[in-house]
XYZ file of C-alpha atoms in Angstrom:
218
model
C 84.343 11.444 -1.850
C 82.253 14.463 -2.902
C 78.946 12.548 -3.116
C 77.361 12.615 0.300
C 74.091 10.933 -0.734
C 73.879 7.171 -0.492
C 72.785 5.105 -3.434
C 70.422 2.454 -2.072
C 69.987 -1.038 -3.622
C 66.917 -3.258 -2.980
C 67.910 -6.890 -3.741
C 65.596 -9.844 -4.093
C 66.315 -12.293 -1.298
C 67.970 -15.572 -2.089
C 69.829 -16.633 -5.202
C 69.325 -13.340 -7.136
C 70.821 -11.307 -4.312
C 73.797 -13.664 -4.088
C 74.450 -13.494 -7.822
C 74.041 -9.722 -7.866
C 76.537 -9.261 -5.086
C 78.992 -11.565 -6.835
C 78.626 -9.450 -10.000
C 79.126 -6.182 -8.022
C 82.236 -7.627 -6.415
C 83.801 -7.966 -9.856
C 83.507 -4.122 -10.001
C 85.126 -3.795 -6.545
C 81.750 -3.084 -4.935
C 81.644 -5.081 -1.793
C 79.544 -5.158 1.312
C 81.271 -7.274 3.921
C 78.399 -6.823 6.447
C 76.092 -8.818 4.176
C 78.353 -11.879 4.387
C 77.680 -12.303 8.099
C 75.092 -15.066 8.137
C 74.173 -14.318 11.779
C 73.631 -10.577 11.309
C 70.187 -9.299 12.260
C 70.709 -6.055 10.397
C 68.167 -4.981 7.767
C 70.318 -2.370 6.034
C 73.951 -2.939 5.070
C 76.315 0.002 4.343
C 79.505 0.499 2.347
C 80.645 3.822 3.805
C 83.564 4.271 1.462
C 81.440 4.051 -1.716
C 78.354 5.630 -0.099
C 76.147 2.626 -0.912
C 73.394 0.928 1.046
C 71.876 -2.465 0.443
C 68.803 -4.220 1.810
C 67.152 -7.520 1.058
C 63.472 -7.767 0.286
C 60.911 -10.240 -0.951
C 60.795 -10.140 -4.741
C 57.299 -8.602 -5.173
C 58.299 -5.702 -2.818
C 61.417 -4.682 -4.781
C 59.590 -2.692 -7.517
C 57.520 -0.964 -4.806
C 60.640 0.217 -2.924
C 62.095 1.504 -6.182
C 58.916 3.222 -7.411
C 58.564 5.145 -4.194
C 62.251 6.022 -4.020
C 62.981 4.067 -0.863
C 65.577 2.340 -3.067
C 67.351 3.944 -6.033
C 68.118 0.672 -7.743
C 66.530 -2.734 -7.537
C 67.406 -6.182 -8.839
C 64.494 -8.584 -9.374
C 63.091 -11.072 -11.894
C 61.370 -9.798 -15.083
C 58.251 -11.705 -14.007
C 57.981 -9.547 -10.847
C 58.435 -6.344 -12.870
C 55.740 -7.323 -15.330
C 53.313 -8.433 -12.680
C 53.853 -5.384 -10.407
C 53.413 -2.789 -13.169
C 55.236 -0.147 -11.204
C 56.681 3.096 -12.612
C 60.324 2.209 -12.750
C 63.011 2.241 -15.477
C 64.191 -1.197 -16.442
C 67.853 -0.471 -17.401
C 69.738 -3.743 -17.625
C 69.238 -7.500 -18.264
C 71.732 -9.170 -15.872
C 71.438 -12.419 -17.705
C 71.110 -14.791 -14.725
C 67.984 -16.423 -13.265
C 66.956 -17.344 -16.798
C 63.599 -19.077 -17.283
C 60.417 -18.713 -19.240
C 56.857 -17.677 -18.503
C 54.671 -20.202 -20.266
C 51.118 -21.431 -20.792
C 51.072 -25.037 -19.731
C 48.564 -27.851 -19.439
C 47.728 -31.362 -20.626
C 48.806 -31.862 -24.229
C 45.138 -32.036 -25.441
C 44.510 -28.533 -24.009
C 46.316 -27.116 -27.051
C 42.943 -27.151 -28.869
C 41.503 -24.631 -26.435
C 44.236 -22.192 -27.464
C 43.917 -22.882 -31.170
C 40.119 -22.450 -31.072
C 40.274 -19.381 -28.845
C 37.812 -21.020 -26.464
C 36.607 -19.409 -23.194
C 38.714 -21.293 -20.620
C 39.911 -20.991 -17.056
C 43.551 -20.106 -16.431
C 45.129 -20.644 -12.990
C 48.249 -18.577 -12.243
C 50.241 -16.706 -9.605
C 50.621 -13.990 -12.200
C 47.079 -12.646 -13.073
C 48.338 -9.392 -14.635
C 50.810 -11.212 -16.948
C 48.230 -13.846 -17.840
C 45.483 -11.241 -18.561
C 47.820 -9.164 -20.677
C 48.939 -12.165 -22.704
C 45.496 -13.671 -23.315
C 43.712 -10.378 -23.975
C 46.324 -8.391 -25.816
C 48.512 -10.997 -27.496
C 46.154 -13.887 -28.130
C 42.925 -11.826 -28.181
C 41.301 -14.643 -26.256
C 38.744 -14.128 -23.500
C 39.557 -16.254 -20.445
C 38.599 -16.511 -16.762
C 41.721 -15.997 -14.611
C 41.990 -17.768 -11.248
C 44.689 -16.464 -8.881
C 46.469 -19.180 -6.901
C 49.432 -18.947 -4.541
C 50.529 -22.562 -4.172
C 51.387 -25.424 -6.615
C 49.914 -24.119 -9.877
C 50.415 -27.452 -11.589
C 47.655 -28.883 -9.416
C 44.901 -26.788 -11.023
C 44.483 -28.625 -14.379
C 45.042 -32.015 -12.699
C 42.055 -31.538 -10.327
C 39.901 -29.740 -12.910
C 40.085 -26.235 -11.515
C 41.438 -24.862 -14.845
C 42.140 -26.038 -18.339
C 45.574 -24.398 -18.446
C 48.081 -22.527 -16.179
C 50.450 -19.637 -16.693
C 53.620 -20.216 -14.730
C 57.436 -20.000 -14.706
C 59.205 -22.891 -16.359
C 62.912 -23.546 -15.687
C 63.658 -27.159 -16.605
C 60.098 -28.484 -17.221
C 60.693 -31.520 -14.946
C 57.749 -30.607 -12.568
C 55.444 -30.334 -15.561
C 56.592 -33.693 -16.949
C 56.131 -35.474 -13.629
C 52.569 -34.254 -13.523
C 51.677 -35.038 -17.091
C 51.723 -31.419 -18.315
C 53.548 -29.754 -21.260
C 54.387 -26.244 -22.469
C 51.656 -25.142 -24.774
C 52.975 -21.655 -25.564
C 55.711 -19.269 -24.364
C 54.560 -15.940 -22.962
C 57.993 -14.349 -22.536
C 61.600 -15.047 -21.591
C 62.560 -14.084 -18.027
C 65.815 -13.189 -16.198
C 67.057 -10.891 -13.503
C 66.777 -7.236 -14.357
C 68.097 -4.021 -12.835
C 65.467 -1.335 -12.246
C 65.927 2.349 -11.301
C 63.708 4.949 -9.674
C 62.956 7.670 -12.348
C 63.813 10.569 -9.990
C 67.105 8.866 -8.962
C 67.884 8.428 -12.671
C 67.874 12.210 -13.023
C 69.448 13.166 -9.693
C 72.175 10.531 -9.776
C 72.479 10.205 -13.530
C 76.335 10.155 -13.627
C 76.773 7.609 -10.839
C 74.114 5.302 -12.127
C 75.271 5.568 -15.729
C 78.868 4.793 -14.692
C 77.613 1.728 -12.832
C 75.604 0.565 -15.747
C 78.507 1.079 -18.147
C 80.834 -1.037 -15.939
C 78.196 -3.765 -15.461
C 77.533 -3.935 -19.231
C 81.304 -4.360 -19.788
C 81.476 -7.287 -17.392
C 78.393 -8.903 -18.808
C 79.864 -8.634 -22.345
C 83.111 -10.060 -21.011
C 85.121 -6.910 -21.792
C 86.107 -5.989 -18.200
């Protein structure tokens, strides 16, 4: 193979990595090393195709890609928006679908309708700030939390929350509802801008094949 440079993938640990690898296997791109559950390795290599893979916590994936430690990354759209890194988002992989929403008790709807100054608890302060300031044009106080966001309106820390909603069952169990949708989310493929230029042919070919599979044409 004439290409001697490796293309490096940073994959978000857990379900997204598993689904990404299953998708790549449909293209004949495999990495048997990664299937070894007992392996202590951090970087996995496919020598034949000159590919490297490593697993990372979601929020770190855009950082690895921005700085060129990885050419390609796969991570949730929420992480990309929150991180605000200089990367090219090139493909919606279609899995890991959910929504970023404003949630709270049903009667909190009036705070949104009246554009009141309220407190918003969230794990995603950048997304929340962008939404309230630039989409709703509403001034709010944003409180960053790391744990169970649903707790905030229940104990009176905030009037509403901005969080990921998949089924809505956790909200329902805690007497909360979706008040507004911020944006749809799913797994996305991102590429380092320099890699996009240096490895344009290889990356374009990969994207073409992935799009064909996602459209059911392969």
